[in-house]
Each structure stands twice: as structure tokens, then as C-alpha cells.
C-alpha positions as a Python dict, from the first residue, in 0.01 Angstrom:
ca = {
    (1, 'M'): (0, 0, 0),
    (2, 'R'): (288, 233, 69),
    (3, 'D'): (440, 167, -274),
    (4, 'V'): (106, 233, -445),
    (5, 'S'): (52, 561, -261),
    (6, 'V'): (407, 680, -330),
    (7, 'R'): (377, 593, -699),
    (8, 'Y'): (79, 823, -748),
    (9, 'K'): (145, 1077, -473),
    (10, 'Q'): (121, 1442, -582),
    (11, 'T'): (32, 1348, -939),
    (12, 'A'): (-244, 1534, -1119),
    (13, 'L'): (-357, 1232, -1322),
    (14, 'G'): (-276, 948, -1080),
    (15, 'A'): (-352, 600, -1215),
    (16, 'A'): (-451, 757, -1548),
    (17, 'W'): (-81, 744, -1638),
    (18, 'G'): (-132, 370, -1674),
    (19, 'L'): (-371, 459, -1957),
    (20, 'I'): (-179, 747, -2114),
    (21, 'R'): (153, 564, -2157),
    (22, 'P'): (28, 259, -2354),
    (23, 'L'): (-214, 472, -2557),
    (24, 'T'): (56, 719, -2660),
    (25, 'T'): (303, 440, -2735),
    (26, 'M'): (46, 259, -2947),
    (27, 'L'): (-37, 569, -3152),
    (28, 'I'): (331, 639, -3222),
    (29, 'M'): (405, 278, -3315),
    (30, 'V'): (101, 257, -3542),
    (31, 'F'): (219, 568, -3726),
    (32, 'V'): (586, 465, -3752),
    (33, 'F'): (564, 92, -3812),
    (34, 'S'): (232, 65, -3995),
    (35, 'N'): (207, 390, -4193),
    (36, 'V'): (578, 455, -4253),
    (37, 'A'): (753, 116, -4236),
    (38, 'K'): (444, -65, -4373),
    (39, 'L'): (481, -366, -4144),
    (40, 'P'): (178, -593, -4185),
    (41, 'P'): (-22, -725, -3888),
    (42, 'D'): (-145, -1082, -3861),
    (43, 'P'): (-415, -1138, -4126),
    (44, 'G'): (-758, -1032, -4006),
    (45, 'I'): (-635, -838, -3703),
    (46, 'P'): (-635, -455, -3686),
    (47, 'Y'): (-279, -332, -3644),
    (48, 'P'): (-360, -112, -3339),
    (49, 'L'): (-509, -412, -3158),
    (50, 'M'): (-206, -629, -3231),
    (51, 'V'): (33, -358, -3112),
    (52, 'L'): (-165, -273, -2799),
    (53, 'G'): (-178, -641, -2702),
    (54, 'G'): (200, -658, -2717),
    (55, 'I'): (246, -325, -2539),
    (56, 'T'): (13, -426, -2255),
    (57, 'I'): (199, -741, -2154),
    (58, 'W'): (546, -600, -2231),
    (59, 'T'): (487, -287, -2022),
    (60, 'F'): (377, -504, -1731),
    (61, 'F'): (690, -717, -1759),
    (62, 'A'): (927, -422, -1811),
    (63, 'T'): (781, -217, -1524),
    (64, 'A'): (777, -511, -1285),
    (65, 'F'): (1129, -614, -1387),
    (66, 'T'): (1261, -262, -1328),
    (67, 'Q'): (1082, -224, -996),
    (68, 'V'): (1197, -564, -870),
    (69, 'S'): (1555, -493, -976),
    (70, 'N'): (1557, -172, -770),
    (71, 'S'): (1340, -298, -483),
    (72, 'V'): (1620, -365, -234),
    (73, 'T'): (1814, -43, -293),
    (74, 'L'): (1496, 169, -287),
    (75, 'N'): (1407, 19, 51),
    (76, 'S'): (1759, 44, 195),
    (77, 'N'): (1632, 245, 494),
    (78, 'L'): (1414, -49, 597),
    (79, 'V'): (1680, -309, 530),
    (80, 'T'): (1929, -140, 763),
    (81, 'K'): (1683, -73, 1047),
    (82, 'V'): (1460, -375, 1093),
    (83, 'Y'): (1450, -740, 996),
    (84, 'F'): (1166, -873, 784),
    (85, 'P'): (1139, -1132, 504),
    (86, 'R'): (1337, -964, 227),
    (87, 'L'): (1132, -1125, -50),
    (88, 'I'): (844, -895, 47),
    (89, 'M'): (1021, -607, -131),
    (90, 'P'): (1036, -758, -483),
    (91, 'L'): (693, -916, -442),
    (92, 'S'): (532, -583, -354),
    (93, 'S'): (697, -429, -662),
    (94, 'I'): (511, -675, -884),
    (95, 'A'): (182, -596, -711),
    (96, 'V'): (223, -224, -789),
    (97, 'S'): (300, -295, -1155),
    (98, 'F'): (-9, -515, -1178),
    (99, 'I'): (-232, -212, -1115),
    (100, 'D'): (-100, -36, -1427),
    (101, 'F'): (-141, -360, -1619),
    (102, 'L'): (-511, -380, -1532),
    (103, 'V'): (-560, -20, -1651),
    (104, 'S'): (-385, -102, -1983),
    (105, 'L'): (-595, -416, -2021),
    (106, 'G'): (-905, -202, -1978),
    (107, 'L'): (-782, 17, -2264),
    (108, 'F'): (-745, -293, -2482),
    (109, 'I'): (-1103, -395, -2405),
    (110, 'V'): (-1229, -51, -2508),
    (111, 'L'): (-1031, -63, -2833),
    (112, 'A'): (-1154, -416, -2905),
    (113, 'I'): (-1513, -292, -2865),
    (114, 'W'): (-1436, -3, -3102),
    (115, 'Y'): (-1315, -252, -3367),
    (116, 'R'): (-1600, -491, -3283),
    (117, 'F'): (-1347, -762, -3214),
    (118, 'I'): (-1499, -1022, -2983),
    (119, 'P'): (-1262, -1264, -2801),
    (120, 'D'): (-1335, -1635, -2826),
    (121, 'W'): (-1259, -1938, -2607),
    (122, 'H'): (-884, -1866, -2620),
    (123, 'L'): (-948, -1603, -2352),
    (124, 'I'): (-947, -1873, -2082),
    (125, 'F'): (-569, -1903, -2129),
    (126, 'L'): (-510, -1534, -2056),
    (127, 'P'): (-430, -1585, -1683),
    (128, 'V'): (-164, -1840, -1779),
    (129, 'F'): (34, -1589, -1985),
    (130, 'M'): (-21, -1317, -1725),
    (131, 'L'): (126, -1548, -1461),
    (132, 'L'): (421, -1634, -1685),
    (133, 'A'): (495, -1264, -1741),
    (134, 'M'): (480, -1208, -1367),
    (135, 'L'): (713, -1498, -1293),
    (136, 'A'): (954, -1385, -1568),
    (137, 'S'): (979, -1032, -1427),
    (138, 'F'): (1030, -1171, -1078),
    (139, 'A'): (1288, -1428, -1187),
    (140, 'F'): (1507, -1189, -1386),
    (141, 'G'): (1448, -889, -1159),
    (142, 'L'): (1538, -1081, -844),
    (143, 'F'): (1884, -1162, -979),
    (144, 'F'): (1951, -800, -1069),
    (145, 'A'): (1814, -686, -731),
    (146, 'V'): (2088, -882, -554),
    (147, 'V'): (2364, -766, -787),
    (148, 'N'): (2237, -407, -773),
    (149, 'V'): (2299, -394, -398),
    (150, 'R'): (2669, -460, -450),
    (151, 'F'): (2725, -291, -786),
    (152, 'R'): (2513, 22, -839),
    (153, 'D'): (2612, 24, -1207),
    (154, 'I'): (2325, -222, -1255),
    (155, 'G'): (2084, 64, -1201),
    (156, 'Q'): (2219, 224, -1520),
    (157, 'L'): (2213, -106, -1709),
    (158, 'I'): (1850, -198, -1641),
    (159, 'P'): (1686, 76, -1858),
    (160, 'F'): (1924, -20, -2140),
    (161, 'I'): (1818, -385, -2115),
    (162, 'V'): (1450, -285, -2122),
    (163, 'Q'): (1504, -64, -2426),
    (164, 'I'): (1678, -342, -2620),
    (165, 'G'): (1412, -593, -2517),
    (166, 'F'): (1141, -368, -2657),
    (167, 'Y'): (1281, -406, -3008),
    (168, 'I'): (1381, -774, -3002),
    (169, 'C'): (1036, -879, -2879),
    (170, 'P'): (731, -904, -3111),
    (171, 'I'): (555, -585, -3002),
    (172, 'A'): (544, -368, -3313),
    (173, 'Y'): (553, -669, -3543),
    (174, 'S'): (424, -1023, -3558),
    (175, 'S'): (651, -1323, -3505),
    (176, 'R'): (502, -1451, -3829),
    (177, 'L'): (740, -1216, -4013),
    (178, 'V'): (1049, -1394, -3876),
    (179, 'S'): (909, -1748, -3853),
    (180, 'T'): (1069, -1842, -4188),
    (181, 'Q'): (1409, -1690, -4113),
    (182, 'W'): (1716, -1898, -4026),
    (183, 'Y'): (1754, -1729, -3687),
    (184, 'Y'): (1399, -1809, -3575),
    (185, 'K'): (1519, -2107, -3368),
    (186, 'F'): (1731, -1865, -3165),
    (187, 'Y'): (1464, -1596, -3165),
    (188, 'I'): (1213, -1813, -2977),
    (189, 'L'): (1467, -1879, -2702),
    (190, 'N'): (1376, -1532, -2580),
    (191, 'P'): (1117, -1624, -2312),
    (192, 'M'): (917, -1306, -2371),
    (193, 'V'): (852, -1406, -2734),
    (194, 'G'): (634, -1698, -2632),
    (195, 'I'): (465, -1497, -2357),
    (196, 'I'): (380, -1200, -2581),
    (197, 'D'): (264, -1420, -2870),
    (198, 'G'): (60, -1633, -2632),
    (199, 'F'): (-95, -1328, -2466),
    (200, 'R'): (-206, -1191, -2803),
    (201, 'W'): (-329, -1535, -2907),
    (202, 'A'): (-545, -1552, -2593),
    (203, 'L'): (-691, -1206, -2664),
    (204, 'L'): (-721, -1221, -3043),
    (205, 'G'): (-777, -1590, -3112),
    (206, 'E'): (-649, -1812, -3392),
    (207, 'K'): (-576, -1517, -3622),
    (208, 'A'): (-284, -1416, -3399),
    (209, 'Y'): (41, -1602, -3471),
    (210, 'F'): (141, -1838, -3191),
    (211, 'N'): (397, -2120, -3190),
    (212, 'P'): (335, -2359, -2896),
    (213, 'Q'): (704, -2453, -2901),
    (214, 'S'): (797, -2099, -2803),
    (215, 'I'): (587, -2108, -2486),
    (216, 'L'): (749, -2438, -2392),
    (217, 'Y'): (1088, -2269, -2405),
    (218, 'S'): (948, -1977, -2205),
    (219, 'V'): (817, -2200, -1926),
    (220, 'V'): (1141, -2396, -1894),
    (221, 'I'): (1367, -2090, -1900),
    (222, 'V'): (1151, -1892, -1656),
    (223, 'L'): (1123, -2178, -1405),
    (224, 'V'): (1496, -2250, -1416),
    (225, 'C'): (1585, -1881, -1376),
    (226, 'L'): (1328, -1842, -1099),
    (227, 'S'): (1477, -2129, -899),
    (228, 'L'): (1832, -1998, -941),
    (229, 'S'): (1732, -1639, -859),
    (230, 'V'): (1546, -1732, -540),
    (231, 'Y'): (1842, -1944, -429),
    (232, 'F'): (2084, -1660, -508),
    (233, 'F'): (1867, -1407, -325),
    (234, 'R'): (1831, -1622, -15),
    (235, 'K'): (2201, -1688, -7),
    (236, 'R'): (2297, -1322, -33),
    (237, 'E'): (2020, -1149, 166),
    (238, 'N'): (2213, -1162, 493),
    (239, 'S'): (2487, -947, 339),
    (240, 'F'): (2251, -671, 222),
    (241, 'V'): (2304, -461, 534),
    (242, 'D'): (2683, -468, 496),
    (243, 'D'): (2671, -385, 125),
    (244, 'I'): (2421, -102, 165),
}
């Protein structure tokens, strides 16, 4: 509750920023990648809907990943004064990011109504891909949270990683465009590829490109990284006070 109140404290628009950011990003990407670059969407899907689906789940992952990575250093005053389960800090960061995600998802619903695009039975898989995105942000962010305590350079590296990830993930384009390329087998090793494609598939149905093999890679990589990150965090948490 403290993190939520601080996030929107003394802001004129409050939670509306969770609506403004994805909407502005979508409009810019539609203009640049659809009107200028002429990238095609998946057949039968409006380009704005395809882009907004990717932006919604990517923004949730990127925001949660960034918040988790900085969770320990941002709460250094608590770490040095009182003992509590340290995992509460990264977990609360995900909860705050989830609020913005729900606002963005509401925007997608409004846009889908505008285009008269009705979801089908694939929608029942939506929570699965939401959970995977949450676990991915926690798994990768937890590792960087530990390293960030010791080496503050990580704080400068994280925005750079997020920026690169935005372009190598299928947000402004469909994975269908690279599915015939020789590097596709390496491309789907990116766990966010399967999660983003699966999220859009759950929202937009069969017309959205989705390779089940990619989500298999995503699940395996995320679970392995999650196990290693939790172990690394638990092993290093007792040294946080000394490093801070």
C-alpha cells in the first residue's frame, strides 16, 4: 500500500498514467511501423489491436522487472533498520505494476469494442500468460536486485536492457514475419517471445500467430531462472546490510 501511494502521490492524473503511456506508445508505433515502415499485422487483425496487445503485456513485464531490480536499494532504509522477510520487497513491486497492467488491459477492451473484435474461447488461457509474465519479471528482476545492492552500475544497465528488449520482442511486429528466417530457432529462445505471442493469441484468437514450441521454451527458461534467482537471493540477503 505504501508503494502504491508513493507511486501516485502528488500526481495530477494518478492511475490515469497507466492509460496514457500505452495509448501514446500505441499511436506512435502505429504511425511509424504501420504507416511509414508498412509492417503488416497478422491477417484479419487490426494493427492497433495487435500492437496494444504486445504493449500491454510488455509494459507489465518491463515495469515489474525494473521495480523488482531496484526494490532492495529503494528500501535500503528499511533493510538497515529492521529485519523482515526480504522477499516482500520484490513481491510488492510486482503488485504495484499489476495495477498499471489492469488499466492497460481495460484500454485494450475498449479498443476491441471499437473494432467490434470479440474474443473467443482462447481467452481462458489469458491468466496463464499473465502469470508467466509475472514470474519472468520476478525471476530476472530478483537476480539483478541482488547484484544491484553490490554494484550500483546495474541501475544504469536496467533501462538499457529494457530498451533493447522492446525491439527484439514481437511488439510492433508479428513473429510470423520472422518465422521463416534462419535465426527463428534462436529468436524463440527469448522467453518473452512466447509470452507476448501467447498473450495476443489468448486475446485475439487463432488469427494471432502463436507457436506452442515458443511457450514451452518460455516455461522452462523462466522456471529455471526463478529457482536460481530465489536461491541466489536467499544466499545473499544476509549481506545486504553490509553492502548497503
